[in-house]
Short mmCIF file of C-alpha atoms in Angstrom, two decimals:
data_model
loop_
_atom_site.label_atom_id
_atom_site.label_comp_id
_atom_site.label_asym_id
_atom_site.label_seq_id
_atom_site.Cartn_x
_atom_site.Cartn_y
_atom_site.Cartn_z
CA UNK A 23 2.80 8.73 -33.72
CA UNK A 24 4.58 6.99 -36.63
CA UNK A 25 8.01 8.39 -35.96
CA UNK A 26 9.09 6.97 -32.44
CA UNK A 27 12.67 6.21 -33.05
CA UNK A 28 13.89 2.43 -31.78
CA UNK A 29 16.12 4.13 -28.76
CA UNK A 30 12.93 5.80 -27.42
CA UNK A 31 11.08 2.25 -27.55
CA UNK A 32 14.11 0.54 -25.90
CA UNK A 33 14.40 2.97 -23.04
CA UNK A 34 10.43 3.44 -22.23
CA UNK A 35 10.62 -0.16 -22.27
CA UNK A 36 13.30 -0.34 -20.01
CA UNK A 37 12.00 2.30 -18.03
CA UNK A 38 8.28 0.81 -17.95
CA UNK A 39 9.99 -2.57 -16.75
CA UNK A 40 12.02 -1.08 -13.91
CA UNK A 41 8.35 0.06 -12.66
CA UNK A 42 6.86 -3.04 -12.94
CA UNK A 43 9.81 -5.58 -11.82
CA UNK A 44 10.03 -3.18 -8.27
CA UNK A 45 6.05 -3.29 -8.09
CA UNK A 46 5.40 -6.58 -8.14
CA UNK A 47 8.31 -7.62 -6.73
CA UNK A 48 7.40 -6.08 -3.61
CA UNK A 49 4.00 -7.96 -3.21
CA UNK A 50 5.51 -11.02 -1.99
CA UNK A 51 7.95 -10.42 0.36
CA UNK A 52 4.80 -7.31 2.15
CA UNK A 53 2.94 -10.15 1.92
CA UNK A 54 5.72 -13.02 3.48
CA UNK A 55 7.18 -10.82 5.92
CA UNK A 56 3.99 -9.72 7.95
CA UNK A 57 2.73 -13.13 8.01
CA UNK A 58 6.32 -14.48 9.69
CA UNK A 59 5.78 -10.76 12.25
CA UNK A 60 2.05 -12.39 12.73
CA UNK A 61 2.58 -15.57 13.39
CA UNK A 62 5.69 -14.43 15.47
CA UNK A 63 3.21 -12.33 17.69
CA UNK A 64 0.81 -15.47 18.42
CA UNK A 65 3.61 -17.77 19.42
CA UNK A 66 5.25 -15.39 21.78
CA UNK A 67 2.06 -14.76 23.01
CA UNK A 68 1.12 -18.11 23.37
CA UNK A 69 5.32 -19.37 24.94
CA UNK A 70 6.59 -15.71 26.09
CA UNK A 71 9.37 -17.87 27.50
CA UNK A 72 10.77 -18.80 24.05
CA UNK A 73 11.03 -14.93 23.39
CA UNK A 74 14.56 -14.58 21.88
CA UNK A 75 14.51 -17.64 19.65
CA UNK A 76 10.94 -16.70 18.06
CA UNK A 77 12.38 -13.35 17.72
CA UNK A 78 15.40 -14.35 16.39
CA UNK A 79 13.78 -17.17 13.86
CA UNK A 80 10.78 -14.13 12.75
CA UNK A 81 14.09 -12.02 11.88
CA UNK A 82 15.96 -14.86 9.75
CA UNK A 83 12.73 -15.47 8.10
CA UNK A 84 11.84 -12.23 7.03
CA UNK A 85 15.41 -11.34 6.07
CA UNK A 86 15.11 -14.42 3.94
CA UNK A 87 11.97 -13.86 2.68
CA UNK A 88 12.81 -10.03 2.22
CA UNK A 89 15.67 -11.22 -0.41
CA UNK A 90 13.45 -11.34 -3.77
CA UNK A 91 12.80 -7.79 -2.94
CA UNK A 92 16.46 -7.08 -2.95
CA UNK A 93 16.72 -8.61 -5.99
CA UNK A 94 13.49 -6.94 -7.85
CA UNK A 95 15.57 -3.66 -6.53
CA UNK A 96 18.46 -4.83 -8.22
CA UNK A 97 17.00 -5.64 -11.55
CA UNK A 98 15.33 -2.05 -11.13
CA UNK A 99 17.92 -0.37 -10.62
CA UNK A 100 19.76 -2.06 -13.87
CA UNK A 101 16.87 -1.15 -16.01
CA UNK A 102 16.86 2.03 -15.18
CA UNK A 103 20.38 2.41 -15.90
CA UNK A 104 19.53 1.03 -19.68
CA UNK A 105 16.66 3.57 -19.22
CA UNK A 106 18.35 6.86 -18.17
CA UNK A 107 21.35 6.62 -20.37
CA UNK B 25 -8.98 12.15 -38.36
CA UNK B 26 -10.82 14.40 -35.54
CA UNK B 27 -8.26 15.56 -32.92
CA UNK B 28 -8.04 12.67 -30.23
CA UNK B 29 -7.82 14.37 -27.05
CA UNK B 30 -6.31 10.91 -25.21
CA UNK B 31 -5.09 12.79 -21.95
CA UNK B 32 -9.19 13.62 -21.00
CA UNK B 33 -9.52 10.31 -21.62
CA UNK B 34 -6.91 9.00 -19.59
CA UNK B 35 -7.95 11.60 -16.57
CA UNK B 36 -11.49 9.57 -16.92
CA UNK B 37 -9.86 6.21 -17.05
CA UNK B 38 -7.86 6.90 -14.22
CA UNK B 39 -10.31 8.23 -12.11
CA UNK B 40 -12.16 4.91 -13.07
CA UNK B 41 -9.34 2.71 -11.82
CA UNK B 42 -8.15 4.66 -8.71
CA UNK B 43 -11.82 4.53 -7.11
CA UNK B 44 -12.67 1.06 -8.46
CA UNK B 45 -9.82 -0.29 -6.69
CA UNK B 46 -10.25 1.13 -3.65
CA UNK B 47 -13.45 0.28 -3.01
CA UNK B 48 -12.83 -3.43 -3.45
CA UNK B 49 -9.99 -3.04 -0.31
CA UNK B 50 -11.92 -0.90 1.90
CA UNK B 51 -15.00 -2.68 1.30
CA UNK B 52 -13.64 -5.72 1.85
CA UNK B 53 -11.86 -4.12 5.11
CA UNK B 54 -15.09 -2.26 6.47
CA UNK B 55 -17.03 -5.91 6.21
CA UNK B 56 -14.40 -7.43 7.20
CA UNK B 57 -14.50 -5.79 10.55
CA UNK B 58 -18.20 -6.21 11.05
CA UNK B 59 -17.29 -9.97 10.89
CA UNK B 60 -14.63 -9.97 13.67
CA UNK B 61 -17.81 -7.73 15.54
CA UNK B 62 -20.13 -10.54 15.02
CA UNK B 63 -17.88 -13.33 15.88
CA UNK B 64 -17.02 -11.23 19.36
CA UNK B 65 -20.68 -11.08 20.00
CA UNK B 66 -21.59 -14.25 19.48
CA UNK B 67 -18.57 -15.21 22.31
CA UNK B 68 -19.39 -12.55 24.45
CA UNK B 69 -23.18 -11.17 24.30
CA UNK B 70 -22.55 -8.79 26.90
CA UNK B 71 -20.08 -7.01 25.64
CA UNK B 72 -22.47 -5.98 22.76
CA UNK B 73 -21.80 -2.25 23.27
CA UNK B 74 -17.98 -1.84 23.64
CA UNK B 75 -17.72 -4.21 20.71
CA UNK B 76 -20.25 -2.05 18.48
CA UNK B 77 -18.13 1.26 19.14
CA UNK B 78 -14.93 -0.65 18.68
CA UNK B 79 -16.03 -1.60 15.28
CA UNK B 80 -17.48 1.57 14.28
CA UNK B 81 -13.90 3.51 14.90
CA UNK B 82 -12.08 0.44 12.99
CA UNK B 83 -14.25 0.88 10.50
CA UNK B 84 -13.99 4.84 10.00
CA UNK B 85 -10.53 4.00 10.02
CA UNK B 86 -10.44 1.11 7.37
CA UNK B 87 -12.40 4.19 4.93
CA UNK B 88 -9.51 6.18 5.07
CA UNK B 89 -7.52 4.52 1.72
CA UNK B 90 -10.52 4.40 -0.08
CA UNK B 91 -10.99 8.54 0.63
CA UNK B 92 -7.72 8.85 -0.48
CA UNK B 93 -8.62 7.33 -3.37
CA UNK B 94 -11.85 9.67 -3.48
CA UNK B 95 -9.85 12.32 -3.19
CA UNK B 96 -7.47 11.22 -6.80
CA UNK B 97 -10.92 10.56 -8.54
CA UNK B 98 -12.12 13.73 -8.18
CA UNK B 99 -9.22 15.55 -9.29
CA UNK B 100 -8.52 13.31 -12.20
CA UNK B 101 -12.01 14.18 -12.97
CA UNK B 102 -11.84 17.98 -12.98
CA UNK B 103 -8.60 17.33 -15.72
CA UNK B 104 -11.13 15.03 -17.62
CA UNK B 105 -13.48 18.36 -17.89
CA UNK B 106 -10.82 20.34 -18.27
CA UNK B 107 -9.03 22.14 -21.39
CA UNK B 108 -5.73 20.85 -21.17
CA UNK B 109 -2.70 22.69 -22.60
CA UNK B 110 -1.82 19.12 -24.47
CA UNK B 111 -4.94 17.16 -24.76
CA UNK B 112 -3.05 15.08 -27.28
CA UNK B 113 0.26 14.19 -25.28
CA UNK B 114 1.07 10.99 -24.77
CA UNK B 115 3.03 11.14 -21.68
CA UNK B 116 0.26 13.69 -20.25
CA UNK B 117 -2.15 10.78 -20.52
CA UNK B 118 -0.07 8.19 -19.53
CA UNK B 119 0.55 10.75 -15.82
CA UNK B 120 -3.14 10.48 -15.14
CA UNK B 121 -3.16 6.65 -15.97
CA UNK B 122 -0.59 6.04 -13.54
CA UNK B 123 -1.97 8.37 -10.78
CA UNK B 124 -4.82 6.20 -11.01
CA UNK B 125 -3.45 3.02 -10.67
CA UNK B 126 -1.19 4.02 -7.75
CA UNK B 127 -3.30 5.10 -5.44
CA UNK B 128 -6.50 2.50 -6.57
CA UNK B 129 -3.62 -0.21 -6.25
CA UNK B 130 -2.30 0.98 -2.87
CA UNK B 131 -5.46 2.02 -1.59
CA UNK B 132 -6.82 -1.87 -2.48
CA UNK B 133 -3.88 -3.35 -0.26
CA UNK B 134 -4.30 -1.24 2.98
CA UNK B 135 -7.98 -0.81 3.26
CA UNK B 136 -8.20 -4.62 2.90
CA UNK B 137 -5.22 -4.89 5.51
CA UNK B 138 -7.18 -2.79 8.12
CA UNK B 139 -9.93 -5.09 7.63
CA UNK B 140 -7.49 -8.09 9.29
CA UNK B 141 -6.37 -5.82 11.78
CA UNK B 142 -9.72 -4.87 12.90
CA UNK B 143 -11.49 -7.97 12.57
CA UNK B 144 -8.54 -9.95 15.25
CA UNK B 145 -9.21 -6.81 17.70
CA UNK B 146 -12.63 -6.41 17.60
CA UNK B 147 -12.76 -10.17 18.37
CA UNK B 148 -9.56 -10.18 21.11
CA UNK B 149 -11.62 -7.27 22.69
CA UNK B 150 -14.58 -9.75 23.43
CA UNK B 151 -12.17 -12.39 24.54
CA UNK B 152 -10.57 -9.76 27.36
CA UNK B 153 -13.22 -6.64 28.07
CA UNK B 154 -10.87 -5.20 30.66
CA UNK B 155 -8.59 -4.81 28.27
CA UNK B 156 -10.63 -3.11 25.45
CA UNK B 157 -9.37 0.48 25.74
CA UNK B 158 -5.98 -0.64 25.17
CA UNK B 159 -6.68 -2.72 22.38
CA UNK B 160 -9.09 0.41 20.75
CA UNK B 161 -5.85 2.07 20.57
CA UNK B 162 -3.28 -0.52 19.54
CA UNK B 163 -5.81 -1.45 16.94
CA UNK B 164 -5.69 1.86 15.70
CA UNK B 165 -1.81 2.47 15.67
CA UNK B 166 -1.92 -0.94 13.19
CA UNK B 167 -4.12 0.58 11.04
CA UNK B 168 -2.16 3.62 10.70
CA UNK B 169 0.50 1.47 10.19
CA UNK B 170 -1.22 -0.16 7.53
CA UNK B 171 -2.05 2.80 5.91
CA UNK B 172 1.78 4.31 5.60
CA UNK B 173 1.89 2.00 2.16
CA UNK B 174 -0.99 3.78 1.16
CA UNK B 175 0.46 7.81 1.60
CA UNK B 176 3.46 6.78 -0.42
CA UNK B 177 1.06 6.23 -3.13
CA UNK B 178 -0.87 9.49 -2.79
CA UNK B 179 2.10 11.44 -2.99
CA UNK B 180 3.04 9.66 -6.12
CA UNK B 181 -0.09 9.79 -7.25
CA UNK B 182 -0.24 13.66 -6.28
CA UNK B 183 3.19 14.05 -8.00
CA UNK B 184 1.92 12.43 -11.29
CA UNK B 185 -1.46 14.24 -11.48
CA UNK B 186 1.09 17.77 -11.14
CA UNK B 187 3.95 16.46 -13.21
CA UNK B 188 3.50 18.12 -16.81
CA UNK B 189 3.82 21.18 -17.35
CA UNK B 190 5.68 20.71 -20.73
CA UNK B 191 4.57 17.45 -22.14
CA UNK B 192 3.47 19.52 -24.85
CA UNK B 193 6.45 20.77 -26.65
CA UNK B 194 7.83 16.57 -26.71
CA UNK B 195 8.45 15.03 -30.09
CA UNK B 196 6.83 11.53 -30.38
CA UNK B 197 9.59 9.39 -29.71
CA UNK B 198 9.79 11.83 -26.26
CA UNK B 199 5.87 11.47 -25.50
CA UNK B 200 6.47 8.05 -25.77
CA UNK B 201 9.65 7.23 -23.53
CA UNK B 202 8.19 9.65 -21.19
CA UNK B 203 4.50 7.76 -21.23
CA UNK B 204 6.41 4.43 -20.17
CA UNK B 205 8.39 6.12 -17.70
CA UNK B 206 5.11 7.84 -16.11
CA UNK B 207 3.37 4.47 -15.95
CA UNK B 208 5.83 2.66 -14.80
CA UNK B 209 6.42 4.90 -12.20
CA UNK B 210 2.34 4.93 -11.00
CA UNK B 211 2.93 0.51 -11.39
CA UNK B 212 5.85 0.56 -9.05
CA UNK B 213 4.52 2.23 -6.13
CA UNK B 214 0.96 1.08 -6.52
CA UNK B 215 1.81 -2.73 -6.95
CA UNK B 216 4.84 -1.84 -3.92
CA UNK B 217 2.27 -0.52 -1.91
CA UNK B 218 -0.17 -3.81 -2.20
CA UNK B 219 1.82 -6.32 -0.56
CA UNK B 220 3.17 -4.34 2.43
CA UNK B 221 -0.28 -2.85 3.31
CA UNK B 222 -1.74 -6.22 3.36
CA UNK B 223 1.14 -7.56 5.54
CA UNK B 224 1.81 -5.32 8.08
CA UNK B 225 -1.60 -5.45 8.94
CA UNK B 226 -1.77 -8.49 9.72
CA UNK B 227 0.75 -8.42 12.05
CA UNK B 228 -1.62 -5.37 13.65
CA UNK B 229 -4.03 -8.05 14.08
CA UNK B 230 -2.30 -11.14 16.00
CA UNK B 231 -0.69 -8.28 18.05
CA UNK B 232 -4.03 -7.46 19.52
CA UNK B 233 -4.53 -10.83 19.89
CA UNK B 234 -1.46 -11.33 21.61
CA UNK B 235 -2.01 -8.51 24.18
CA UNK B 236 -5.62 -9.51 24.93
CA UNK B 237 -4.17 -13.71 25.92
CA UNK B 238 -1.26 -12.30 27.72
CA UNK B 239 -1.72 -8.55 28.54
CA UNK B 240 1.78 -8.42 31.00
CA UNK B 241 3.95 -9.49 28.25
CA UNK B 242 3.20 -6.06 26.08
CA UNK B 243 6.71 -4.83 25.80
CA UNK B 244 7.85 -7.79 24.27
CA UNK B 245 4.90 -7.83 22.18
CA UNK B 246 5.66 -4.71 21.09
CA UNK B 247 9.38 -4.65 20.37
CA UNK B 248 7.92 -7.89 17.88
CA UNK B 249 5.63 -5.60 16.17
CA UNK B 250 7.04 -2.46 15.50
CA UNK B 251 10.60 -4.55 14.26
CA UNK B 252 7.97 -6.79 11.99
CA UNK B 253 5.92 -4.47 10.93
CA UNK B 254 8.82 -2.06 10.06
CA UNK B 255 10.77 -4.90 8.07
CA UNK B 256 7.38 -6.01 6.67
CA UNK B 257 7.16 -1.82 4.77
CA UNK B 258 10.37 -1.82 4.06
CA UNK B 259 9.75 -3.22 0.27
CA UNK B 260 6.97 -0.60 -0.22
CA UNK B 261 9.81 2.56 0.46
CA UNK B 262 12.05 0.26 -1.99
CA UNK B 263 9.11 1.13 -4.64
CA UNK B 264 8.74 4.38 -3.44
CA UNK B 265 12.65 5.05 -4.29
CA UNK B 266 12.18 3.40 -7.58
CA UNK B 267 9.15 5.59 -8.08
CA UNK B 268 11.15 8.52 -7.02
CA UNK B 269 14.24 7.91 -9.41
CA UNK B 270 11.91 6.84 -12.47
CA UNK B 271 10.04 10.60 -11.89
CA UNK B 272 13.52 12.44 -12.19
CA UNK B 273 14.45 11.99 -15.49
#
């Protein structure tokens, strides 16, 4: 394996990166947005008058919390253009 | 040196890792369950039976990732006894790596996740026992929710194991882009497929919850948990895209 030219190692790299940045970077926000959806559940449950505005605030919060993923996708999607080229 | 046959290896390793993992999330889940059984009981002794069958479908249920992950092992373990047209190829061993990880990974998130979702029902069910056939089956609709992370990373994982058919004929600097590329693609979905299985589950479980402390709100319940719970997966099909583009190269 002694002849693995630097462009191969830059674009595995890149490649390998794109995985991992989208993998992990979808942990959180899984993890952040069903525990707004949850919690969201119990208090309408709990107040079904205040309906609208829990469902309203569980949507702002998720859409919030679902913005690192965007940006993990982003990043991805830039490495694998370094990757692919 | 001896010829080092690295993709049996790698078909052992990553039978290792994919049913390793997964028994840590569906054992967790399947105990998990027997927990929210207990606590039930302990509120409601006479409700001993319903409770018992409850948990005993939740928990058939929660096994599901973890037979998935069976499933990979095996497989992975026929290529390990196998003759492989390129026992020396990089990128082949890197594929059955990767297959590994994704669905151990995956599997770990949602049979942990149906473990929450069946531990709040089986304990809502004790709370309201008029209720429990309704709450058998929305219990069971979050944990097939919870498990949708989970079949994006079998078909990766399926896709990986069947991928090379000409890893052989690669040069080394090809064996080893392509490696990084396979493992990176088997990281992405199995890491993507963590967080949402643990999260959308858990929105399974306060959902029962909810319907068993105030049963004639349901439709509102359940606008809140098939939006959530849909918003909550959609970062594991973002990894499942990534994994799709990184295996088209």
């Amino acid at each position: 394996m002694a002849e693995i030219d630097s462009q191969a190692i830059i674009k595995g790299a890149a490649l390998l990166g794109a995985g991992i940045c989208m993998g992990f970077g979808a942990i959180g926000p899984g993890v952040g947005e069903g525990f707004a959806a949850g919690k969201a559940c119990e208090g309408i449950s709990r107040r079904p008058e205040e309906y609208s505005t829990l469902f309203r605030t569980m949507l702002v919060g998720q859409a919030v919390s679902e913005s690192t993923g965007i940006y993990s996708l982003v990043i991805a999607f830039m490495l694998y253009s370094v990757g692919s080229a | 040196m001896a010829e080092l046959h690295v993709a049996n290896m790698a078909a052992y390793l990553g039978a290792a890792v994919a049913m390793g993992l997964g028994a840590i999330g569906s054992g967790w889940g399947i105990g998990y369950a027997g927990v929210g059984a207990a606590r039930g009981m302990a509120m409601q002794p006479s409700q001993t039976s319903p409770l018992f069958r409850s948990m005993l479908i939740s928990q058939a249920v929660a096994s599901n990732p973890s037979i998935f992950a069976l499933v990979i092992a095996f497989l992975l373990y026929g290529f390990g006894n196998e003759t492989l047209a390129a026992p020396d190829s990089l990128a082949q061993a890197a594929a059955f790596l990767a297959a590994g990880i994704s669905v151990g990974l995956g599997s770990l998130g949602s049979g942990a996740g149906n473990g929450l979702v069946a531990a709040d029902a089986v304990e809502s069910i004790a709370r309201t026992p008029r209720q429990s056939s309704k709450i058998t089956i929305m219990m069971v609709v979050g944990q097939a929710m919870g498990q949708t992370p989970v079949l994006f990373s079998l078909v990766v994982s399926f896709m990986l194991i069947y991928s090379g058919s000409e890893y052989g004929n690669y040069t080394d600097s090809e064996q080893f882009l392509h490696a990084c590329r396979l493992l990176g693609m088997g990281i992405c979905m199995g890491a993507g497929a963590l967080g949402p299985g643990l999260g959308s589950s858990y929105i399974g479980g306060k959902f029962c919850q909810g319907l068993a402390r105030t049963p004639d709100i349901a439709q509102k319940l359940n606008n809140t948990y098939f939006v959530g719970a849909g918003v909550s997966q959609s970062t594991a099909i973002y990894a499942f895209v990534i994994s799709l583009i990184l295996s088209t190269i």
